[in-house]
Amino acid sequence: MEPPGAETVVVRYGDMSTKSSRVRRGMEERLVENIEALLADRGVDGDVERRPTRPLVWTDEPTAAAEVAADAFGVVSASPARTLPAEPEAIVDAMAETARTHYDGGSFAVDARRAGDTFPMDSEDLGREGGQAIWDAVEGDFEPEVDLDDPDFTVNVEVREDAAFLYLTEFPGPGGLPLGSQRPVVALVSGGIDSPVAVYEIMRKGCPVVPVYVDLGEYGGQDHRARAVETVRTLGSYAPNFREPLRVVPGGETVELLADSLEQGRMLAFRRFCLAVAEEVALDVGAAGIVTGEAIGQKSSQTTQNLSATDPITDLPVFRPLLTMDKNDITERARAIGTFIDSTIPAGCNRFAPAQAETSARLDRLREREPDDLRERARDAVADLELVEP
Ligand SMILES: Nc1ncnc2c1ncn2[C@@H]1O[C@H](COP(=O)(O)OP(=O)(O)OP(=O)(O)O)[C@@H](O)[C@H]1O
């Protein structure tokens, strides 16, 4: 719902506001570019204006533009709004007009906020005057009731030094930092439920992502790969100006070798191979680290002991945004961001996991058992990777 005369979107951000003014300015510019790219990608008109603390989108489609802006990383919320002079009379009149258009009975409230000290009224008085104006505007047709705690209808106003913004709805955003405000990372995407959520979470913190899928050959198959491609496509819709093709790295030969030669430690040797692959790609693209979808104890291969045995294959930091999350919460997140359906494409792959899972691997034993040339294998596989545009 938008107020009559709405012609803008008020964009609010969170963590960026704690930065120094120089850093914040850079991030605001980044955020503006990202919102512009999202609007263009989704075919919604809008001109984004960088303003201190509140970027605006000038648009003929405020509700659609607010929904798009609320998908930008860094944004806490976005509201389709009407811009008004920062003057009590103009604001109170617009509140009454908004109520005449949208109020259809029940309780109501005015939520007024004020920044700066040039406005000649405090927010409580503005709320009271606006409430009275709304009451007068609708009492002929309804029996209005004021309820400040749980109203059916709320008219919000944010008064700033140079303008006021009247709005009825807030679309929640992901929070975090604007994409591109951190160095890129390489993400290992298997297309399961977890790794796409990990990618989303690291993007939410500002890191552009180079996605990598290790093809399992006979142990994977077209559908296993399709899950990765589809989830990367969905994730790309949040990052149109940072979209990277999926790097599909042929791992079939190594997976077969591990399946034939290792019972104990097979999964962990494969995980180490994946990390070595990711490191090769990271060196190539200048990425600052590697992202996986692992969470402590979610699978036998993901005990803290096992994680400590896989990481030493790489010198890069391994980022695990889901480390302490529970499966239910991860699944809920996957549904919310739209990757869940893709992740549940039946992959029908052959069983690579050993009958007896290892939960407390020792690095020295793992090194003895795994092929000596795991790194070279990773290097060779990366040399043969295929770029797949999702
Ligand atoms: N074939 C693969 N290609 C790329 N990365 C992979 C692959 N298999 C596993 N990974 C990485 O290792 C992590 C743990 O792997 P695991 O086998 O436990 O996950 P999964 O169930 O296949 O997928 P997910 O963790 O995405 O739900 C994944 O989150 C992912 O980051």
Short mmCIF file of C-alpha atoms and ligand atoms in Angstrom, two decimals:
data_model
loop_
_atom_site.label_atom_id
_atom_site.label_comp_id
_atom_site.label_asym_id
_atom_site.label_seq_id
_atom_site.Cartn_x
_atom_site.Cartn_y
_atom_site.Cartn_z
CA MET A 1 0.00 0.00 0.00
CA GLU A 2 1.31 3.45 -0.86
CA PRO A 3 0.01 6.91 0.05
CA PRO A 4 -1.71 8.92 -2.71
CA GLY A 5 0.90 10.95 -4.59
CA ALA A 6 3.72 8.51 -3.73
CA GLU A 7 6.65 9.10 -6.07
CA THR A 8 9.65 7.79 -4.22
CA VAL A 9 11.09 4.96 -2.17
CA VAL A 10 12.82 5.64 1.14
CA VAL A 11 15.70 3.22 1.60
CA ARG A 12 17.06 2.54 5.08
CA TYR A 13 20.36 0.90 5.88
CA GLY A 14 21.81 -0.44 9.13
CA ASP A 15 25.46 -1.47 9.61
CA MET A 16 26.71 1.13 7.14
CA SER A 17 25.60 3.88 9.48
CA THR A 18 28.30 2.94 12.00
CA LYS A 19 31.09 3.71 9.49
CA SER A 20 33.15 6.89 9.26
CA SER A 21 31.65 9.45 6.87
CA ARG A 22 34.28 8.69 4.19
CA VAL A 23 33.70 4.93 4.29
CA ARG A 24 29.95 5.40 4.49
CA ARG A 25 29.96 7.66 1.44
CA GLY A 26 31.75 4.97 -0.57
CA MET A 27 29.27 2.34 0.60
CA GLU A 28 26.31 4.60 -0.18
CA GLU A 29 27.63 5.02 -3.72
CA ARG A 30 27.99 1.24 -4.00
CA LEU A 31 24.47 0.72 -2.70
CA VAL A 32 23.07 3.20 -5.24
CA GLU A 33 24.78 1.32 -8.09
CA ASN A 34 23.48 -2.01 -6.80
CA ILE A 35 19.88 -0.78 -6.51
CA GLU A 36 20.12 0.69 -10.03
CA ALA A 37 21.34 -2.66 -11.34
CA LEU A 38 18.53 -4.56 -9.56
CA LEU A 39 15.88 -2.17 -10.93
CA ALA A 40 17.24 -2.51 -14.47
CA ASP A 41 17.46 -6.30 -14.18
CA ARG A 42 13.86 -6.61 -12.99
CA GLY A 43 12.45 -4.06 -15.47
CA VAL A 44 11.28 -1.52 -12.86
CA ASP A 45 11.75 2.19 -13.58
CA GLY A 46 13.56 4.36 -11.07
CA ASP A 47 16.32 6.95 -10.55
CA VAL A 48 18.34 6.35 -7.43
CA GLU A 49 19.61 9.37 -5.54
CA ARG A 50 22.41 9.09 -3.01
CA ARG A 51 21.53 11.13 0.06
CA PRO A 52 23.20 10.93 3.45
CA THR A 53 21.56 8.17 5.55
CA ARG A 54 18.51 7.77 3.27
CA PRO A 55 19.00 6.93 -0.40
CA LEU A 56 15.86 7.59 -2.44
CA VAL A 57 14.43 5.99 -5.57
CA TRP A 58 12.37 8.41 -7.69
CA THR A 59 9.87 6.30 -9.59
CA ASP A 60 6.42 5.93 -11.14
CA GLU A 61 6.13 2.48 -9.53
CA PRO A 62 6.95 3.06 -5.85
CA THR A 63 5.64 -0.26 -4.50
CA ALA A 64 7.40 -2.36 -7.14
CA ALA A 65 10.60 -0.31 -6.75
CA ALA A 66 10.49 -0.66 -2.94
CA GLU A 67 10.22 -4.44 -3.25
CA VAL A 68 13.26 -4.46 -5.54
CA ALA A 69 15.29 -2.10 -3.32
CA ALA A 70 14.50 -4.33 -0.33
CA ASP A 71 16.42 -7.13 -2.08
CA ALA A 72 19.66 -5.13 -2.11
CA PHE A 73 22.28 -6.25 0.39
CA GLY A 74 22.82 -3.55 3.01
CA VAL A 75 19.18 -2.46 2.99
CA VAL A 76 17.27 -2.88 6.26
CA SER A 77 13.92 -1.78 4.85
CA ALA A 78 12.35 0.19 2.01
CA SER A 79 9.04 2.06 1.85
CA PRO A 80 7.04 3.47 -1.04
CA ALA A 81 6.56 7.07 0.10
CA ARG A 82 5.25 10.52 -0.69
CA THR A 83 7.72 13.35 -0.32
CA LEU A 84 6.48 16.49 1.43
CA PRO A 85 7.95 19.77 2.57
CA ALA A 86 9.12 19.49 6.18
CA GLU A 87 6.19 21.65 7.35
CA PRO A 88 3.49 20.60 9.85
CA GLU A 89 0.51 21.74 7.78
CA ALA A 90 1.57 19.93 4.60
CA ILE A 91 2.25 16.73 6.56
CA VAL A 92 -1.02 16.78 8.52
CA ASP A 93 -3.03 17.47 5.33
CA ALA A 94 -1.32 14.58 3.54
CA MET A 95 -2.09 12.25 6.47
CA ALA A 96 -5.79 13.13 6.22
CA GLU A 97 -5.75 12.58 2.45
CA THR A 98 -3.99 9.23 2.89
CA ALA A 99 -6.59 8.11 5.44
CA ARG A 100 -9.45 9.16 3.12
CA THR A 101 -7.91 6.96 0.41
CA HIS A 102 -6.92 3.87 2.39
CA TYR A 103 -8.53 3.69 5.82
CA ASP A 104 -11.49 1.30 5.88
CA GLY A 105 -12.42 1.05 9.53
CA GLY A 106 -10.83 -0.37 12.68
CA SER A 107 -8.11 1.10 14.83
CA PHE A 108 -5.42 3.46 13.59
CA ALA A 109 -2.25 5.20 14.71
CA VAL A 110 0.23 7.79 13.53
CA ASP A 111 3.90 6.94 13.90
CA ALA A 112 5.89 10.16 13.58
CA ARG A 113 9.67 10.41 13.75
CA ARG A 114 11.88 13.42 13.50
CA ALA A 115 15.59 13.86 12.77
CA GLY A 116 17.33 17.20 13.35
CA ASP A 117 15.94 20.15 15.26
CA THR A 118 14.66 22.55 12.59
CA PHE A 119 11.09 21.18 12.55
CA PRO A 120 8.91 23.37 14.79
CA MET A 121 7.07 20.51 16.55
CA ASP A 122 8.14 17.40 18.40
CA SER A 123 7.12 14.00 17.08
CA GLU A 124 4.48 13.44 19.77
CA ASP A 125 2.66 16.67 18.88
CA LEU A 126 2.89 15.85 15.20
CA GLY A 127 1.40 12.41 15.92
CA ARG A 128 -1.41 13.99 17.91
CA GLU A 129 -2.24 16.60 15.24
CA GLY A 130 -2.02 14.02 12.45
CA GLY A 131 -4.27 11.65 14.44
CA GLN A 132 -6.85 14.38 14.89
CA ALA A 133 -6.77 15.22 11.17
CA ILE A 134 -7.25 11.55 10.27
CA TRP A 135 -10.12 11.27 12.74
CA ASP A 136 -11.82 14.35 11.28
CA ALA A 137 -11.32 13.02 7.75
CA VAL A 138 -12.92 9.62 8.32
CA GLU A 139 -15.41 9.96 11.20
CA GLY A 140 -18.30 10.71 8.79
CA ASP A 141 -18.00 7.22 7.27
CA PHE A 142 -16.50 5.11 10.08
CA GLU A 143 -16.27 4.81 13.82
CA PRO A 144 -12.51 5.26 14.15
CA GLU A 145 -10.58 4.17 17.19
CA VAL A 146 -7.01 5.08 18.14
CA ASP A 147 -4.75 2.20 19.17
CA LEU A 148 -1.08 3.03 19.46
CA ASP A 149 -0.03 -0.53 20.41
CA ASP A 150 -1.60 -2.74 17.75
CA PRO A 151 -3.35 -0.61 15.14
CA ASP A 152 -5.06 -1.99 12.01
CA PHE A 153 -3.87 1.01 10.01
CA THR A 154 -0.74 3.10 10.57
CA VAL A 155 0.31 6.29 8.86
CA ASN A 156 4.06 6.75 9.23
CA VAL A 157 6.02 9.92 8.73
CA GLU A 158 9.74 10.51 8.88
CA VAL A 159 10.62 14.19 9.07
CA ARG A 160 14.15 15.10 8.07
CA GLU A 161 15.74 18.55 7.79
CA ASP A 162 14.90 19.15 4.15
CA ALA A 163 11.87 16.94 3.51
CA ALA A 164 9.32 14.64 5.10
CA PHE A 165 8.38 11.16 3.91
CA LEU A 166 4.91 9.73 4.40
CA TYR A 167 4.46 5.97 4.03
CA LEU A 168 2.24 3.05 4.99
CA THR A 169 4.40 -0.02 4.38
CA GLU A 170 7.95 -1.18 5.11
CA PHE A 171 9.42 -4.03 3.06
CA PRO A 172 12.10 -5.72 5.17
CA GLY A 173 15.52 -6.04 3.54
CA PRO A 174 18.39 -8.47 4.18
CA GLY A 175 20.58 -5.98 6.12
CA GLY A 176 24.33 -6.48 5.92
CA LEU A 177 26.59 -4.43 3.63
CA PRO A 178 26.38 -3.46 -0.05
CA LEU A 179 27.66 -6.10 -2.42
CA GLY A 180 31.13 -5.14 -3.64
CA SER A 181 32.15 -3.45 -0.41
CA GLN A 182 34.34 -6.49 0.41
CA ARG A 183 36.85 -8.49 -1.65
CA PRO A 184 35.36 -11.37 -3.69
CA VAL A 185 35.40 -14.95 -2.44
CA VAL A 186 35.22 -18.33 -4.15
CA ALA A 187 32.21 -20.41 -3.07
CA LEU A 188 32.00 -24.19 -3.27
CA VAL A 189 28.44 -24.79 -4.43
CA SER A 190 27.21 -28.36 -4.45
CA GLY A 191 23.60 -27.37 -5.11
CA GLY A 192 22.41 -29.00 -1.87
CA ILE A 193 20.29 -26.96 0.53
CA ASP A 194 23.18 -25.49 2.48
CA SER A 195 25.81 -24.11 0.14
CA PRO A 196 23.42 -21.74 -1.73
CA VAL A 197 22.36 -20.28 1.63
CA ALA A 198 26.03 -19.85 2.54
CA VAL A 199 26.56 -17.95 -0.73
CA TYR A 200 23.60 -15.68 0.01
CA GLU A 201 24.89 -14.99 3.53
CA ILE A 202 28.40 -14.07 2.40
CA MET A 203 26.93 -11.82 -0.33
CA ARG A 204 24.80 -10.24 2.38
CA LYS A 205 28.03 -9.16 4.02
CA GLY A 206 29.24 -7.47 0.85
CA CYS A 207 31.36 -10.19 -0.82
CA PRO A 208 30.87 -10.84 -4.55
CA VAL A 209 31.02 -14.58 -5.18
CA VAL A 210 32.77 -16.72 -7.79
CA PRO A 211 30.82 -20.02 -7.65
CA VAL A 212 32.59 -23.35 -8.22
CA TYR A 213 31.00 -26.76 -8.67
CA VAL A 214 33.11 -29.92 -8.70
CA ASP A 215 31.61 -32.36 -11.16
CA LEU A 216 31.58 -35.85 -9.66
CA GLY A 217 31.61 -37.74 -12.97
CA GLU A 218 29.93 -41.14 -12.60
CA TYR A 219 29.11 -40.32 -9.00
CA GLY A 220 27.17 -37.21 -9.89
CA GLY A 221 25.32 -36.87 -13.15
CA GLN A 222 23.36 -34.24 -15.06
CA ASP A 223 20.80 -33.62 -12.33
CA HIS A 224 23.41 -33.18 -9.63
CA ARG A 225 25.06 -30.53 -11.77
CA ALA A 226 21.66 -29.01 -12.70
CA ARG A 227 20.96 -28.31 -9.03
CA ALA A 228 24.15 -26.26 -8.79
CA VAL A 229 23.41 -24.38 -12.02
CA GLU A 230 19.83 -23.56 -11.00
CA THR A 231 20.73 -22.38 -7.51
CA VAL A 232 23.49 -20.17 -8.91
CA ARG A 233 20.97 -18.69 -11.34
CA THR A 234 18.62 -17.83 -8.47
CA LEU A 235 21.47 -16.35 -6.42
CA GLY A 236 22.52 -14.25 -9.41
CA SER A 237 19.14 -12.51 -9.34
CA TYR A 238 20.30 -10.77 -6.14
CA ALA A 239 23.56 -9.65 -7.70
CA PRO A 240 22.96 -8.64 -11.33
CA ASN A 241 26.03 -6.39 -11.51
CA PHE A 242 28.32 -9.02 -9.92
CA ARG A 243 27.05 -12.16 -11.66
CA GLU A 244 29.78 -14.70 -12.36
CA PRO A 245 29.44 -17.84 -14.45
CA LEU A 246 29.52 -21.14 -12.57
CA ARG A 247 32.95 -22.74 -12.84
CA VAL A 248 32.35 -26.45 -13.36
CA VAL A 249 35.54 -28.32 -12.50
CA PRO A 250 35.89 -31.93 -13.68
CA GLY A 251 36.44 -34.04 -10.56
CA GLY A 252 35.19 -37.41 -11.82
CA GLU A 253 38.60 -39.09 -12.13
CA THR A 254 39.69 -38.06 -8.65
CA VAL A 255 36.35 -39.05 -7.12
CA GLU A 256 36.65 -42.49 -8.73
CA LEU A 257 40.19 -42.88 -7.47
CA LEU A 258 39.11 -41.95 -3.93
CA ALA A 259 36.13 -44.31 -4.08
CA ASP A 260 38.35 -47.19 -5.25
CA SER A 261 41.29 -46.61 -2.94
CA LEU A 262 39.90 -45.19 0.29
CA GLU A 263 37.28 -46.41 2.70
CA GLN A 264 38.17 -44.38 5.80
CA GLY A 265 38.64 -40.68 5.10
CA ARG A 266 37.18 -40.79 1.60
CA MET A 267 34.73 -37.93 2.18
CA LEU A 268 37.36 -35.80 3.87
CA ALA A 269 39.89 -36.38 1.10
CA PHE A 270 37.22 -35.26 -1.36
CA ARG A 271 36.49 -32.18 0.75
CA ARG A 272 40.23 -31.40 0.74
CA PHE A 273 40.26 -31.83 -3.03
CA CYS A 274 37.35 -29.35 -3.29
CA LEU A 275 39.20 -26.83 -1.10
CA ALA A 276 42.35 -27.23 -3.23
CA VAL A 277 40.23 -26.64 -6.35
CA ALA A 278 38.69 -23.54 -4.77
CA GLU A 279 42.12 -22.23 -3.84
CA GLU A 280 43.36 -22.61 -7.42
CA VAL A 281 40.36 -20.65 -8.69
CA ALA A 282 40.81 -18.05 -5.93
CA LEU A 283 44.43 -17.45 -6.92
CA ASP A 284 43.31 -17.04 -10.51
CA VAL A 285 40.55 -14.50 -9.80
CA GLY A 286 42.16 -12.74 -6.83
CA ALA A 287 39.62 -13.92 -4.26
CA ALA A 288 40.19 -13.41 -0.52
CA GLY A 289 38.87 -16.74 0.76
CA ILE A 290 36.75 -19.83 0.26
CA VAL A 291 33.10 -20.29 1.30
CA THR A 292 31.42 -23.61 2.08
CA GLY A 293 27.98 -24.59 3.33
CA GLU A 294 29.28 -26.61 6.25
CA ALA A 295 27.76 -26.38 9.74
CA ILE A 296 29.20 -27.95 12.87
CA GLY A 297 27.96 -31.50 13.35
CA GLN A 298 25.36 -31.38 10.59
CA LYS A 299 26.96 -34.37 8.90
CA SER A 300 29.54 -36.80 10.18
CA SER A 301 32.07 -35.15 7.88
CA GLN A 302 31.40 -31.81 9.58
CA THR A 303 32.51 -32.44 13.15
CA THR A 304 34.89 -29.81 14.51
CA GLN A 305 37.65 -32.43 14.45
CA ASN A 306 36.99 -33.21 10.78
CA LEU A 307 36.83 -29.54 9.81
CA SER A 308 40.24 -29.08 11.43
CA ALA A 309 41.60 -31.88 9.22
CA THR A 310 40.28 -30.48 5.94
CA ASP A 311 41.30 -26.83 6.17
CA PRO A 312 45.10 -27.25 6.24
CA ILE A 313 45.13 -28.13 2.53
CA THR A 314 44.65 -24.43 1.80
CA ASP A 315 46.43 -21.29 2.91
CA LEU A 316 43.29 -19.24 2.36
CA PRO A 317 40.70 -18.66 5.07
CA VAL A 318 37.67 -20.95 4.80
CA PHE A 319 34.51 -18.98 5.58
CA ARG A 320 31.51 -20.95 6.84
CA PRO A 321 28.59 -18.57 7.24
CA LEU A 322 26.29 -21.40 8.42
CA LEU A 323 28.75 -22.76 10.98
CA THR A 324 26.46 -22.54 14.01
CA MET A 325 23.07 -22.65 12.32
CA ASP A 326 20.55 -25.50 12.70
CA LYS A 327 19.23 -27.35 9.68
CA ASN A 328 15.65 -26.12 10.13
CA ASP A 329 16.78 -22.51 10.11
CA ILE A 330 18.97 -23.08 7.05
CA THR A 331 16.06 -24.73 5.23
CA GLU A 332 13.74 -21.87 6.14
CA ARG A 333 16.33 -19.43 4.78
CA ALA A 334 16.66 -21.46 1.57
CA ARG A 335 12.90 -21.22 1.08
CA ALA A 336 12.91 -17.47 1.75
CA ILE A 337 15.67 -16.73 -0.77
CA GLY A 338 14.20 -19.09 -3.36
CA THR A 339 16.91 -21.75 -3.66
CA PHE A 340 15.14 -24.56 -1.81
CA ILE A 341 13.17 -25.90 -4.79
CA ASP A 342 16.30 -26.02 -7.00
CA SER A 343 18.22 -27.79 -4.25
CA THR A 344 15.68 -30.57 -4.02
CA ILE A 345 15.87 -31.59 -7.70
CA PRO A 346 16.38 -35.37 -7.28
CA ALA A 347 20.07 -35.79 -8.11
CA GLY A 348 20.02 -39.58 -8.31
CA CYS A 349 23.78 -39.78 -7.91
CA ASN A 350 25.72 -42.90 -7.05
CA ARG A 351 26.70 -43.35 -3.46
CA PHE A 352 30.13 -41.94 -2.73
CA ALA A 353 29.87 -41.81 1.07
CA PRO A 354 31.45 -44.87 2.76
CA ALA A 355 29.31 -47.30 4.76
CA GLN A 356 31.07 -46.31 7.98
CA ALA A 357 31.40 -42.57 8.49
CA GLU A 358 34.53 -41.12 10.07
CA THR A 359 33.89 -38.45 12.70
CA SER A 360 37.33 -37.80 14.21
CA ALA A 361 39.89 -37.72 11.45
CA ARG A 362 43.53 -37.07 12.18
CA LEU A 363 45.33 -34.89 9.70
CA ASP A 364 48.53 -36.98 9.68
CA ARG A 365 46.62 -40.22 8.98
CA LEU A 366 44.50 -38.54 6.33
CA ARG A 367 47.62 -37.24 4.59
CA GLU A 368 49.11 -40.75 4.60
CA ARG A 369 46.01 -42.27 3.06
CA GLU A 370 44.98 -39.71 0.48
CA PRO A 371 46.67 -39.57 -2.94
CA ASP A 372 49.99 -37.64 -2.80
CA ASP A 373 49.05 -35.67 -5.87
CA LEU A 374 45.73 -34.24 -4.61
CA ARG A 375 46.98 -30.68 -5.19
CA GLU A 376 48.28 -31.40 -8.70
CA ARG A 377 44.97 -33.07 -9.47
CA ALA A 378 43.16 -29.95 -8.33
CA ARG A 379 45.43 -27.76 -10.48
CA ASP A 380 44.90 -29.96 -13.55
CA ALA A 381 41.15 -30.09 -13.04
CA VAL A 382 40.92 -26.30 -12.73
CA ALA A 383 42.91 -25.96 -15.95
CA ASP A 384 40.09 -27.90 -17.66
CA LEU A 385 37.14 -26.11 -16.03
CA GLU A 386 34.06 -25.16 -18.00
CA LEU A 387 32.35 -21.78 -17.59
CA VAL A 388 28.59 -22.25 -17.43
CA GLU A 389 26.32 -19.20 -17.68
CA PRO A 390 23.30 -20.07 -15.53
N1 LIG B 1 30.46 -31.35 -5.75
C1 LIG B 1 30.73 -30.26 -5.03
N2 LIG B 1 31.09 -29.12 -5.65
C2 LIG B 1 31.37 -28.00 -4.95
N3 LIG B 1 31.33 -27.94 -3.63
C3 LIG B 1 30.98 -29.03 -2.94
C4 LIG B 1 30.65 -30.24 -3.60
N4 LIG B 1 30.33 -31.15 -2.67
C5 LIG B 1 30.46 -30.55 -1.48
N5 LIG B 1 30.84 -29.26 -1.62
C6 LIG B 1 31.09 -28.27 -0.56
O1 LIG B 1 31.30 -28.96 0.66
C7 LIG B 1 30.26 -28.61 1.60
C8 LIG B 1 29.85 -29.83 2.40
O2 LIG B 1 29.49 -30.87 1.52
P1 LIG B 1 28.33 -31.89 1.81
O3 LIG B 1 28.57 -33.09 0.98
O4 LIG B 1 28.21 -32.07 3.26
O5 LIG B 1 27.13 -31.04 1.31
P2 LIG B 1 25.91 -31.39 0.38
O6 LIG B 1 24.86 -32.00 1.18
O7 LIG B 1 26.36 -32.05 -0.88
O8 LIG B 1 25.49 -29.92 -0.04
P3 LIG B 1 25.12 -28.69 0.83
O9 LIG B 1 26.14 -28.53 1.92
O10 LIG B 1 25.16 -27.57 -0.13
O11 LIG B 1 23.74 -28.96 1.38
C9 LIG B 1 29.13 -28.04 0.75
O12 LIG B 1 28.35 -27.16 1.51
C10 LIG B 1 29.88 -27.35 -0.34
O13 LIG B 1 30.34 -26.09 0.08
#
